[in-house]
Amino acid sequence: HPATPLCPPAIRVRPLTCTETRRGDQRVVHSLGDGTVHVSAARHDATFGFSAVFDAGASQEAVFEGSGMRQLVELAIDGFSCTVFAFGQTGSGKTYTLMGPLAQSETQPASPALLGLMQRSFACLLEQSRSHGSDLALSASYLEIYNEQVRDLLSPGPPCTLPLRWSKTRGFYVENQLSVDFESLEAIANLLLQGSQRRQTSAHALNRHSSRSHALLTIHIRSRAHHPPTRVPQPSTCPSKQGTLCFVDLAGSERVKETGSSGELSVEANNINRSLLALGHCISLLAKPRGKRTHIPYRDSKLTRLLARSLGGSGVTLMVACISPSSHCLSETLSTLHYASRARRVTTRP
Ligand code: ADP
Ligand code: MG
């Protein structure tokens, strides 16, 4: 396979929140619907071009259909390792884009129109599974990286830390992670809800329900190979395809001062920032032409180890960069847009 772009990153600008509107924040980010994002404020004036830009009015469905997410699901069914990750400042809309507003409870689900990329992908996957004559075996695992520790979000009881190992055949992998089989949309939606409720969150100034951990939900898709009816017994080595579809909800980048974090919270913030920095570093090295590349320091953080395959190797990755339109978030918004522009130059060989 030829080298392909890591992903044409998609940009999503969320609407101003009530708090921002009440405070009288200016909108400094504008999109003209032609794939460009304009940032204009007193001392800054910059234009960025991307293949997909979603502005404040874009629906969850438009983001699913326009970002290439449906194709990613199909590639995963075809046996590729696919990853989608949302990144951006705390409160920029990452969790909203991936999962929609969190359901209040199992009996009070969010409105279907607001469901995020994850639930839409699950529906697409199960639809395809049915049309494949239920030949797909599906299972899910759900992990979080909190303070540089990997925890299983699906195993019952208090969160347990799992070791992250490396082997020649598997690359980096998490030992003893739980993988739960599912066959219906309800079952996978419940796994997502249960796992999300166990995720570490803590309230601070920017976002009352901000995620303090990176979360990775992986769907494993095994397609059982069709055995054509024959009279001669077939060897049992008939190939079957194994793909994965991984959703990564990154904790937000932030400056400690801005969020009023202190003590335990600033340890968290430093760990979050350190792994995001490691991710940024890997991405900028990967963006160099192949001949000029040096060693990629995946080992610098748990996050980059877990994402190594999707970033550098054989995976197909979609990045959704989330930004706030508010003048208050200007410098973070510019840094997210620069980060996404760099990621555009990364190529992989799926
Ligand atoms: P993050 O995960 O990046 O910290 P959230 O996804 O939690 O941010 O979003 C912060 C707030 O903004 C939430 O209250 C969320 O409901 C709201 N929000 C984010 N994106 C949108 C959007 N596209 N449309 C409407 N509300 C949004
Ligand atoms: Mg979040």
Short mmCIF file of N, CA and C in Angstrom, two decimals, residues 171-233:
data_model
loop_
_atom_site.label_atom_id
_atom_site.label_comp_id
_atom_site.label_asym_id
_atom_site.label_seq_id
_atom_site.Cartn_x
_atom_site.Cartn_y
_atom_site.Cartn_z
N GLY A 171 3.67 -5.50 19.43
CA GLY A 171 3.95 -4.10 19.70
C GLY A 171 3.57 -3.79 21.13
N PHE A 172 3.16 -2.57 21.42
CA PHE A 172 2.73 -2.23 22.78
C PHE A 172 1.34 -2.79 23.02
N TYR A 173 1.12 -3.39 24.16
CA TYR A 173 -0.23 -3.88 24.48
C TYR A 173 -0.45 -3.86 25.98
N VAL A 174 -1.71 -3.84 26.37
CA VAL A 174 -2.07 -3.80 27.78
C VAL A 174 -2.38 -5.22 28.23
N GLU A 175 -1.71 -5.63 29.29
CA GLU A 175 -1.89 -7.01 29.75
C GLU A 175 -3.17 -7.13 30.56
N ASN A 176 -3.86 -8.22 30.37
CA ASN A 176 -5.07 -8.54 31.15
C ASN A 176 -6.22 -7.55 31.00
N GLN A 177 -6.27 -6.82 29.90
CA GLN A 177 -7.42 -5.92 29.76
C GLN A 177 -8.65 -6.76 29.42
N LEU A 178 -9.76 -6.31 29.98
CA LEU A 178 -11.00 -7.04 29.77
C LEU A 178 -11.54 -6.72 28.38
N SER A 179 -12.03 -7.74 27.70
CA SER A 179 -12.63 -7.52 26.41
C SER A 179 -14.01 -8.19 26.47
N VAL A 180 -15.04 -7.40 26.24
CA VAL A 180 -16.41 -7.90 26.43
C VAL A 180 -17.11 -8.07 25.08
N ASP A 181 -17.62 -9.26 24.83
CA ASP A 181 -18.34 -9.50 23.58
C ASP A 181 -19.68 -8.77 23.59
N PHE A 182 -20.10 -8.29 22.44
CA PHE A 182 -21.45 -7.69 22.35
C PHE A 182 -22.04 -7.99 20.99
N GLU A 183 -23.37 -7.99 20.95
CA GLU A 183 -24.04 -8.28 19.70
C GLU A 183 -25.09 -7.25 19.33
N SER A 184 -25.42 -6.36 20.31
CA SER A 184 -26.48 -5.40 20.02
C SER A 184 -26.03 -3.98 20.32
N LEU A 185 -26.76 -3.03 19.77
CA LEU A 185 -26.49 -1.62 19.98
C LEU A 185 -26.68 -1.25 21.45
N GLU A 186 -27.70 -1.84 22.08
CA GLU A 186 -27.97 -1.55 23.50
C GLU A 186 -26.79 -2.00 24.34
N ALA A 187 -26.26 -3.18 24.03
CA ALA A 187 -25.16 -3.75 24.83
C ALA A 187 -23.92 -2.86 24.77
N ILE A 188 -23.55 -2.39 23.58
CA ILE A 188 -22.34 -1.58 23.47
C ILE A 188 -22.59 -0.18 24.04
N ALA A 189 -23.82 0.33 23.89
CA ALA A 189 -24.14 1.64 24.47
C ALA A 189 -24.04 1.57 25.99
N ASN A 190 -24.46 0.44 26.58
CA ASN A 190 -24.36 0.29 28.03
C ASN A 190 -22.92 0.17 28.50
N LEU A 191 -22.09 -0.53 27.73
CA LEU A 191 -20.67 -0.63 28.09
C LEU A 191 -20.03 0.76 28.08
N LEU A 192 -20.39 1.56 27.08
CA LEU A 192 -19.86 2.92 26.98
C LEU A 192 -20.30 3.76 28.18
N LEU A 193 -21.58 3.63 28.53
CA LEU A 193 -22.12 4.42 29.64
C LEU A 193 -21.47 4.02 30.96
N GLN A 194 -21.40 2.70 31.21
CA GLN A 194 -20.80 2.22 32.47
C GLN A 194 -19.35 2.66 32.59
N GLY A 195 -18.60 2.48 31.51
CA GLY A 195 -17.18 2.85 31.53
C GLY A 195 -17.00 4.34 31.73
N SER A 196 -17.83 5.13 31.05
CA SER A 196 -17.68 6.59 31.12
C SER A 196 -17.98 7.10 32.53
N GLN A 197 -18.92 6.42 33.21
CA GLN A 197 -19.24 6.84 34.57
C GLN A 197 -18.10 6.55 35.54
N ARG A 198 -17.22 5.60 35.17
CA ARG A 198 -16.10 5.28 36.06
C ARG A 198 -14.90 6.16 35.79
N ARG A 199 -14.96 6.93 34.72
CA ARG A 199 -13.82 7.77 34.37
C ARG A 199 -13.58 8.86 35.40
N GLN A 200 -12.32 9.19 35.58
CA GLN A 200 -11.95 10.24 36.52
C GLN A 200 -12.37 11.60 35.99
N THR A 201 -13.23 12.25 36.71
CA THR A 201 -13.50 13.64 36.34
C THR A 201 -13.41 14.47 37.61
N SER A 202 -13.06 15.69 37.48
CA SER A 202 -13.16 16.54 38.65
C SER A 202 -13.49 17.95 38.19
N ALA A 203 -14.18 18.65 39.05
CA ALA A 203 -14.67 19.97 38.66
C ALA A 203 -13.56 21.00 38.77
N HIS A 204 -13.37 21.78 37.76
CA HIS A 204 -12.54 22.97 37.92
C HIS A 204 -13.10 24.07 37.05
N ALA A 205 -12.45 25.20 37.09
CA ALA A 205 -13.05 26.41 36.55
C ALA A 205 -13.54 26.34 35.09
N LEU A 206 -12.79 25.69 34.20
CA LEU A 206 -13.17 25.77 32.79
C LEU A 206 -14.35 24.89 32.40
N ASN A 207 -14.47 23.74 33.04
CA ASN A 207 -15.50 22.80 32.61
C ASN A 207 -15.85 21.94 33.82
N ARG A 208 -17.08 22.02 34.27
CA ARG A 208 -17.45 21.34 35.50
C ARG A 208 -17.36 19.82 35.38
N HIS A 209 -17.49 19.31 34.16
CA HIS A 209 -17.44 17.85 34.01
C HIS A 209 -16.26 17.44 33.15
N SER A 210 -15.20 18.19 33.31
CA SER A 210 -14.03 17.95 32.46
C SER A 210 -13.41 16.58 32.74
N SER A 211 -12.99 15.90 31.68
CA SER A 211 -12.34 14.62 31.86
C SER A 211 -10.88 14.86 32.23
N ARG A 212 -10.42 14.18 33.26
CA ARG A 212 -9.05 14.32 33.71
C ARG A 212 -8.17 13.19 33.22
N SER A 213 -8.72 12.36 32.37
CA SER A 213 -7.94 11.21 31.89
C SER A 213 -8.12 11.11 30.38
N HIS A 214 -7.20 10.39 29.75
CA HIS A 214 -7.39 10.04 28.35
C HIS A 214 -8.15 8.72 28.35
N ALA A 215 -9.19 8.60 27.52
CA ALA A 215 -9.94 7.34 27.49
C ALA A 215 -9.86 6.72 26.11
N LEU A 216 -9.64 5.41 26.06
CA LEU A 216 -9.55 4.69 24.79
C LEU A 216 -10.54 3.54 24.76
N LEU A 217 -11.55 3.65 23.92
CA LEU A 217 -12.48 2.55 23.73
C LEU A 217 -12.14 1.87 22.42
N THR A 218 -11.86 0.57 22.48
CA THR A 218 -11.48 -0.15 21.27
C THR A 218 -12.50 -1.23 20.95
N ILE A 219 -12.97 -1.23 19.71
CA ILE A 219 -13.85 -2.30 19.25
C ILE A 219 -12.99 -3.26 18.43
N HIS A 220 -13.02 -4.52 18.80
CA HIS A 220 -12.30 -5.54 18.05
C HIS A 220 -13.29 -6.22 17.12
N ILE A 221 -12.94 -6.28 15.84
CA ILE A 221 -13.86 -6.84 14.84
C ILE A 221 -13.19 -8.04 14.18
N ARG A 222 -13.74 -9.21 14.40
CA ARG A 222 -13.18 -10.40 13.75
C ARG A 222 -14.19 -10.90 12.74
N SER A 223 -13.78 -10.97 11.49
CA SER A 223 -14.74 -11.52 10.54
C SER A 223 -14.36 -12.96 10.27
N ARG A 224 -15.30 -13.83 10.52
CA ARG A 224 -15.06 -15.25 10.29
C ARG A 224 -15.06 -15.48 8.80
N ALA A 225 -14.02 -16.15 8.34
CA ALA A 225 -13.90 -16.36 6.90
C ALA A 225 -14.97 -17.33 6.43
N HIS A 226 -15.46 -17.07 5.23
CA HIS A 226 -16.43 -17.98 4.64
C HIS A 226 -15.73 -19.22 4.11
N HIS A 227 -16.21 -20.39 4.48
CA HIS A 227 -15.65 -21.62 3.92
C HIS A 227 -16.57 -22.08 2.80
N PRO A 228 -16.10 -22.01 1.58
CA PRO A 228 -16.97 -22.45 0.49
C PRO A 228 -17.22 -23.95 0.65
N PRO A 229 -18.44 -24.39 0.36
CA PRO A 229 -18.72 -25.82 0.52
C PRO A 229 -17.87 -26.64 -0.44
N THR A 230 -17.07 -27.54 0.07
CA THR A 230 -16.23 -28.40 -0.79
C THR A 230 -16.28 -29.81 -0.24
N ARG A 231 -15.88 -30.74 -1.07
CA ARG A 231 -15.87 -32.14 -0.62
C ARG A 231 -14.54 -32.45 0.08
N VAL A 232 -13.50 -31.67 -0.30
CA VAL A 232 -12.19 -31.92 0.31
C VAL A 232 -12.10 -31.10 1.60
N PRO A 233 -11.69 -31.69 2.74
CA PRO A 233 -11.55 -30.90 3.96
C PRO A 233 -10.50 -29.79 3.77
#
